[in-house]
CSV table of C-alpha atoms in Angstrom, one decimal:
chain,number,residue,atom,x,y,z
A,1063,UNK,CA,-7.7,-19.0,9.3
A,1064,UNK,CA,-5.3,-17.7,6.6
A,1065,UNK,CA,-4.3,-14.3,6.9
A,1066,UNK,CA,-1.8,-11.1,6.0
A,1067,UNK,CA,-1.0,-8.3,8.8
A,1068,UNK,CA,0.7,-5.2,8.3
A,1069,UNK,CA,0.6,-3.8,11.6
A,1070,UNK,CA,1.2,-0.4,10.7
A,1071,UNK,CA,-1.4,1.7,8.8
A,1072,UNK,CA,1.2,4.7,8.4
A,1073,UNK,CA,5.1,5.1,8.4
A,1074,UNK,CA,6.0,8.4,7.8
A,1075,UNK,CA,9.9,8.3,7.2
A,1076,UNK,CA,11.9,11.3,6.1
A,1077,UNK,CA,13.9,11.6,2.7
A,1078,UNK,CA,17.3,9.7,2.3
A,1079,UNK,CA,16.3,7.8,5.6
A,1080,UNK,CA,15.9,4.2,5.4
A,1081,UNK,CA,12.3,2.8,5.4
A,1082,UNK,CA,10.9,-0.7,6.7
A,1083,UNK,CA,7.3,-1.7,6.2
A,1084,UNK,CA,5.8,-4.7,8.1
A,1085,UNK,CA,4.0,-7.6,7.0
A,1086,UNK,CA,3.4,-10.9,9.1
A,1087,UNK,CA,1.5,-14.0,7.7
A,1088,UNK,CA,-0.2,-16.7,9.2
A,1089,UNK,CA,-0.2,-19.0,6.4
A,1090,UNK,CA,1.0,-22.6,6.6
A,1091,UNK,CA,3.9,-24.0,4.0
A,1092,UNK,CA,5.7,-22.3,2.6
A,1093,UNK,CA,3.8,-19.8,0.2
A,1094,UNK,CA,4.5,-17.1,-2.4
A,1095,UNK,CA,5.0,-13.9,-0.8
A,1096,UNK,CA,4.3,-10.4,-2.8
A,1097,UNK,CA,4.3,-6.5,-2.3
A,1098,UNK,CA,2.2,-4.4,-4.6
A,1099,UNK,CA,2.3,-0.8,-4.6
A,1100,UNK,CA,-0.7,1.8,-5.5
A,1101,UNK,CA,-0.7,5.3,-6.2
A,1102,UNK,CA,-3.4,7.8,-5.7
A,1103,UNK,CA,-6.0,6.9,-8.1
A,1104,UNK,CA,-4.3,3.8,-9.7
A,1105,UNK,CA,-4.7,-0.2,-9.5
A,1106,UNK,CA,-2.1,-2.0,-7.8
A,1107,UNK,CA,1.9,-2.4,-9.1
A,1108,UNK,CA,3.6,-5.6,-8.5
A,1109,UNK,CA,6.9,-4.1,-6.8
A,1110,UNK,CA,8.7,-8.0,-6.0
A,1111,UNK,CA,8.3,-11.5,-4.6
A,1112,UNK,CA,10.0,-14.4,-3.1
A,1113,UNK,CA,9.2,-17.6,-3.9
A,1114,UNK,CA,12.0,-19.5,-2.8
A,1115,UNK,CA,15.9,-19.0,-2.2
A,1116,UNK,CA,17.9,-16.0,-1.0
A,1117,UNK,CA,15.9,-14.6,1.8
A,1118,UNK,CA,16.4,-10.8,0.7
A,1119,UNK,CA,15.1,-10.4,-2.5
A,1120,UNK,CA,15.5,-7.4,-5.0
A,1121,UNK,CA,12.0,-5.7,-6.5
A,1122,UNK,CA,11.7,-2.4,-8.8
A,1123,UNK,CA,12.5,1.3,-7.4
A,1124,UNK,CA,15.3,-0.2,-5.4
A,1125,UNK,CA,12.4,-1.6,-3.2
A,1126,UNK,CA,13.7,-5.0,-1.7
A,1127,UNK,CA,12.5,-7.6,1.3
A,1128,UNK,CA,13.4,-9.7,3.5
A,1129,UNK,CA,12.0,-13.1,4.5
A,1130,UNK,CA,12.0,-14.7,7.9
A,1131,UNK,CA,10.8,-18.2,8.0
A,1132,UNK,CA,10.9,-18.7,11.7
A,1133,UNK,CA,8.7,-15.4,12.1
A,1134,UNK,CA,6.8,-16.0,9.3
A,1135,UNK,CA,7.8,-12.3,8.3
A,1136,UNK,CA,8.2,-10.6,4.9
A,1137,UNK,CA,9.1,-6.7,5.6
A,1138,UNK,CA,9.6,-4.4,2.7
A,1139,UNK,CA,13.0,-2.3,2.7
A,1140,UNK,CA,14.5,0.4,1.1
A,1141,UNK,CA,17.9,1.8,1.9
A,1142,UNK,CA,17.4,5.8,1.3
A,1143,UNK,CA,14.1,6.9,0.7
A,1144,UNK,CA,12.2,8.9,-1.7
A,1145,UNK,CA,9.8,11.4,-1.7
A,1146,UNK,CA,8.1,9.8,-4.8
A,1147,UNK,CA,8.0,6.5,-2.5
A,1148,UNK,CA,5.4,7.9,-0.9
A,1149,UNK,CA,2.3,5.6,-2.0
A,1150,UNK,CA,-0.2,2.8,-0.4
A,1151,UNK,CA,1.9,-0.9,0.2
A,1152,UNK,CA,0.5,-4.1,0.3
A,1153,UNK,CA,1.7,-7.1,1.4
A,1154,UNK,CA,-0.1,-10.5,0.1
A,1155,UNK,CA,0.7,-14.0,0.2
A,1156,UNK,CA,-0.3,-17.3,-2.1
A,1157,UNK,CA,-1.1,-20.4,0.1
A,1158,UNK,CA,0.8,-23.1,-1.1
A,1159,UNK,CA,-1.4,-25.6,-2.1
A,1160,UNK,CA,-3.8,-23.2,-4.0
A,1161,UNK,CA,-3.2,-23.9,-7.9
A,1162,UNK,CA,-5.0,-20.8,-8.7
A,1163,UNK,CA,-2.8,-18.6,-6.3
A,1164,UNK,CA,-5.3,-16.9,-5.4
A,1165,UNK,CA,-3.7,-13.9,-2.8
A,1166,UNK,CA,-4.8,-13.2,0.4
A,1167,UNK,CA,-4.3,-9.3,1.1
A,1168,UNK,CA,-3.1,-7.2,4.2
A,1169,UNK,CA,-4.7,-4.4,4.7
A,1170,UNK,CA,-1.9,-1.9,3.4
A,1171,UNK,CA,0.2,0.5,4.9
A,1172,UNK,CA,0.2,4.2,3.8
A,1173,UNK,CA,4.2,5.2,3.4
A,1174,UNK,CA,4.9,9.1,3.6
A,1175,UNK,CA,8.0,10.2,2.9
A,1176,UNK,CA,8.4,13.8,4.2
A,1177,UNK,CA,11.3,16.4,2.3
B,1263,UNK,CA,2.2,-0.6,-18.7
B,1264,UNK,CA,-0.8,-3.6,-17.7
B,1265,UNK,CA,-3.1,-5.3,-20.4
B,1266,UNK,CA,-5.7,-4.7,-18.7
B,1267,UNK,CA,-8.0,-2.1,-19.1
B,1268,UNK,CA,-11.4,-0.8,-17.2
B,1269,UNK,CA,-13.9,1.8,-18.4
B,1270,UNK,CA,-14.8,4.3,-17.3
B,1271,UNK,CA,-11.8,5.7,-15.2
B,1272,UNK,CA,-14.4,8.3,-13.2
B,1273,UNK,CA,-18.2,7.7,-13.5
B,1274,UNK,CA,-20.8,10.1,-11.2
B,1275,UNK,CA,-24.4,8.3,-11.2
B,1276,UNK,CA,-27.5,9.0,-9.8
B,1277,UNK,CA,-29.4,6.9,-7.2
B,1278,UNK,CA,-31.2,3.6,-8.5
B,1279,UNK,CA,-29.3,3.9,-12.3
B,1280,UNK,CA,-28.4,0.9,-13.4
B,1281,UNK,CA,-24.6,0.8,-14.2
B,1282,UNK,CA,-21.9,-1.7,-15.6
B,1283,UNK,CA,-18.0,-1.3,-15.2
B,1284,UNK,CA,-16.3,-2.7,-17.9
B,1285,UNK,CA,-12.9,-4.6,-17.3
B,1286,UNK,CA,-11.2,-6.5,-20.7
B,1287,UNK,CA,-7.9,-8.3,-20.6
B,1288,UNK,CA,-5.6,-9.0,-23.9
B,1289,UNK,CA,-2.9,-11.4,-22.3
B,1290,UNK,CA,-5.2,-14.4,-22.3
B,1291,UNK,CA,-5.6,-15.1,-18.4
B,1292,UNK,CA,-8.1,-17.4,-17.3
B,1293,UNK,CA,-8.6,-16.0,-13.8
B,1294,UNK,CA,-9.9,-12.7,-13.4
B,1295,UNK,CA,-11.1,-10.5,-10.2
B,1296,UNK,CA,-13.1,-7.5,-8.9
B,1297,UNK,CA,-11.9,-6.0,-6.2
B,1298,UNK,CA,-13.7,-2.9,-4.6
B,1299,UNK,CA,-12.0,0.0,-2.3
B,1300,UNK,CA,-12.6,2.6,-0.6
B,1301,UNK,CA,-9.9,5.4,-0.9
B,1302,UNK,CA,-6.7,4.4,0.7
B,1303,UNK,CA,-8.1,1.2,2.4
B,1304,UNK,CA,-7.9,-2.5,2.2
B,1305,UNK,CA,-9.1,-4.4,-1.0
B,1306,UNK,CA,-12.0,-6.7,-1.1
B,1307,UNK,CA,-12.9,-9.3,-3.0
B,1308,UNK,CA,-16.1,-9.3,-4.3
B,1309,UNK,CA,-16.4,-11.8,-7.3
B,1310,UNK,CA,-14.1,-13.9,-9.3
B,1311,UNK,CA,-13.6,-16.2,-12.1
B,1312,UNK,CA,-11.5,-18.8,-13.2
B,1313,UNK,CA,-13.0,-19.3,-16.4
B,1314,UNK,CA,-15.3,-18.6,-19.2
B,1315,UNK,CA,-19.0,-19.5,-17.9
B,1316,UNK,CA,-17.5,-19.5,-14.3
B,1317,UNK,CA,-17.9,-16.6,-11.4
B,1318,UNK,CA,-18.0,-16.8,-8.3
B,1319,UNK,CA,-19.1,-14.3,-5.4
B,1320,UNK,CA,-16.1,-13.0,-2.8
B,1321,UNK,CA,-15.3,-12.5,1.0
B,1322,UNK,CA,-17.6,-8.7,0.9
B,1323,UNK,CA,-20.7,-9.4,0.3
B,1324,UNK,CA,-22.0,-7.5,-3.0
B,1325,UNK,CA,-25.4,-6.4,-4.6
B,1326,UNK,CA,-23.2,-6.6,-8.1
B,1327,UNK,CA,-23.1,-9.3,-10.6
B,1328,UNK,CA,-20.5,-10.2,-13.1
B,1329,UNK,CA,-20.5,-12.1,-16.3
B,1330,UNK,CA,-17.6,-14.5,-18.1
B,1331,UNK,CA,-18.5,-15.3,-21.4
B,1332,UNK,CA,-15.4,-14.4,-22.7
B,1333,UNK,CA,-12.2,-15.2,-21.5
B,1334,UNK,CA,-10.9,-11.7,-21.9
B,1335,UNK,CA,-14.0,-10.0,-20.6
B,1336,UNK,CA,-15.2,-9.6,-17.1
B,1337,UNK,CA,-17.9,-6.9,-16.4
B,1338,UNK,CA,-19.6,-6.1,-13.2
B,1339,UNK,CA,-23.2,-4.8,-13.2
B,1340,UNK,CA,-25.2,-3.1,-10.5
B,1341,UNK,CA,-28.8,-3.1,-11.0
B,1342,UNK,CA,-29.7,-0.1,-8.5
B,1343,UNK,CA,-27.2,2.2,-7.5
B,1344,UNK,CA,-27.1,3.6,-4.2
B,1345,UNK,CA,-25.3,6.1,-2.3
B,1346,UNK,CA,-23.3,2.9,-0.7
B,1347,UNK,CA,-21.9,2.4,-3.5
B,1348,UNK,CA,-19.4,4.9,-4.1
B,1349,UNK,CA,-16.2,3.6,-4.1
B,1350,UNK,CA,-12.9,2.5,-6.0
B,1351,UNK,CA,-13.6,-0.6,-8.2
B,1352,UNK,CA,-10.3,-2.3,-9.0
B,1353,UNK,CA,-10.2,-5.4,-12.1
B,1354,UNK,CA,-7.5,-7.7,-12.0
B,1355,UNK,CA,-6.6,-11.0,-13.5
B,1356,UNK,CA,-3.6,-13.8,-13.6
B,1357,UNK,CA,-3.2,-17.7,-15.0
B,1358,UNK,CA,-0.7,-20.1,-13.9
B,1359,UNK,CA,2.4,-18.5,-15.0
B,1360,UNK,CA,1.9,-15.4,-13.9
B,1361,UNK,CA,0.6,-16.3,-11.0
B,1362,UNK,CA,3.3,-17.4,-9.7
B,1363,UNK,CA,5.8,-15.3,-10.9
B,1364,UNK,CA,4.2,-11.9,-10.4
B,1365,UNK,CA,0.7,-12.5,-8.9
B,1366,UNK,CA,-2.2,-10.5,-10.3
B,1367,UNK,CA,-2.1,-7.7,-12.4
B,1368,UNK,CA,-4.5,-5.0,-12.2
B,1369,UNK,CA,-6.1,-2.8,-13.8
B,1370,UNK,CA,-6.1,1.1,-13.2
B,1371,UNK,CA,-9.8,1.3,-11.6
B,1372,UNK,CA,-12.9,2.9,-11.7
B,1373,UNK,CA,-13.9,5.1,-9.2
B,1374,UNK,CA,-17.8,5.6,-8.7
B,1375,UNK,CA,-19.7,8.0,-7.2
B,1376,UNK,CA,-23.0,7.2,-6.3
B,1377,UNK,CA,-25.9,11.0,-6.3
């Protein structure tokens, strides 16, 4: 079966240290990756994707991520992080061969950046 | 900010009310989605639609209905609230092109409570 893991429900990082969130997918092809972020009491903000190309890809907030085909890996980065980072992540990926790219969802990963 | 738009934001209801959440989309998309939460957890899918006159039921198992009879309208009715119901609802919707460039986009949710 298809599916998204982010194997971490909490990183707690502290400010101006760099941040990594995990996401892992079990997807064959070679699908359309995402990461959505969602603040308290808000719907979900597309933050980047990769599709195809340069395997580090650049999103909003200075967010980026970096693909790994062999370990079918997609982690979320961020050089120095923010207080105001901290927020709900979710990783999600399109299958390939599903016209109506319709996402399949990790379960999201609680980021708190401590002052 | 999102064309997509759900109302109410907050709603507090008493057991066995019948309730509809309202979720209406101005960017055209012919795929649209419900999504319910609870508070900082995982999203699932609880109905979709790819089209007017087309809905289908998702991966959670729901005692909600929704209704497409107009491509940028999308509301989800429950019949009898109950107490199990209290949660975040989030609406979302895509087509092609933005599928595939930035996924879904959602809408800012509607959190029920459920007396």
């Amino acid at each position: 079966a298809q599916s998204v893991a982010q194997p971490e429900d909490q990183v707690n990082v502290a400010e101006g240290n760099p941040l990594t969130v995990k996401c892992t997918y079990s997807v064959s092809g070679n699908p359309y990756l995402f990461w959505y972020v969602q603040y308290p009491n808000r719907g979900l903000q597309f933050l980047l994707k990769y599709i195809t190309g340069d395997n580090l890809v650049k999103g909003s907030y200075g967010f980026e991520a970096e693909f790994n085909k062999s370990q079918t890996s997609f982690h979320l980065k961020k050089p120095s992080a923010l207080v105001s980072d901290s927020a709900l992540y979710f990783c999600a990926v399109s299958p390939p061969m599903d016209s109506n790219y319709q996402l399949i969802w990790g379960a999201g990963t609680k980021l708190i950046i401590k002052p | 900010e999102a064309d997509i738009y759900q109302t109410p934001r907050y709603l507090v209801i008493g057991t066995g009310k019948k309730i509809t959440l309202e979720c209406s989309q101005t960017m055209g998309h012919d795929k649209m989605y419900w999504y319910q939460q609870d508070p900082g957890m995982e999203l699932h899918l609880i109905h979709y639609s790819y089209g007017v006159n087309s809905t289908e039921k998702g991966d959670l198992s729901s005692e909600s209905t929704v209704s497409r009879i107009r491509t940028e309208h999308f509301p989800l009715t429950l019949e009898s609230a109950r107490p199990s119901h209290t949660s975040q609802y989030l609406c979302a919707s895509s087509d092609l092109l933005t599928g595939a460039n930035y996924g879904y986009t959602f809408g800012s949710g509607t959190r029920l409570t459920v007396v």
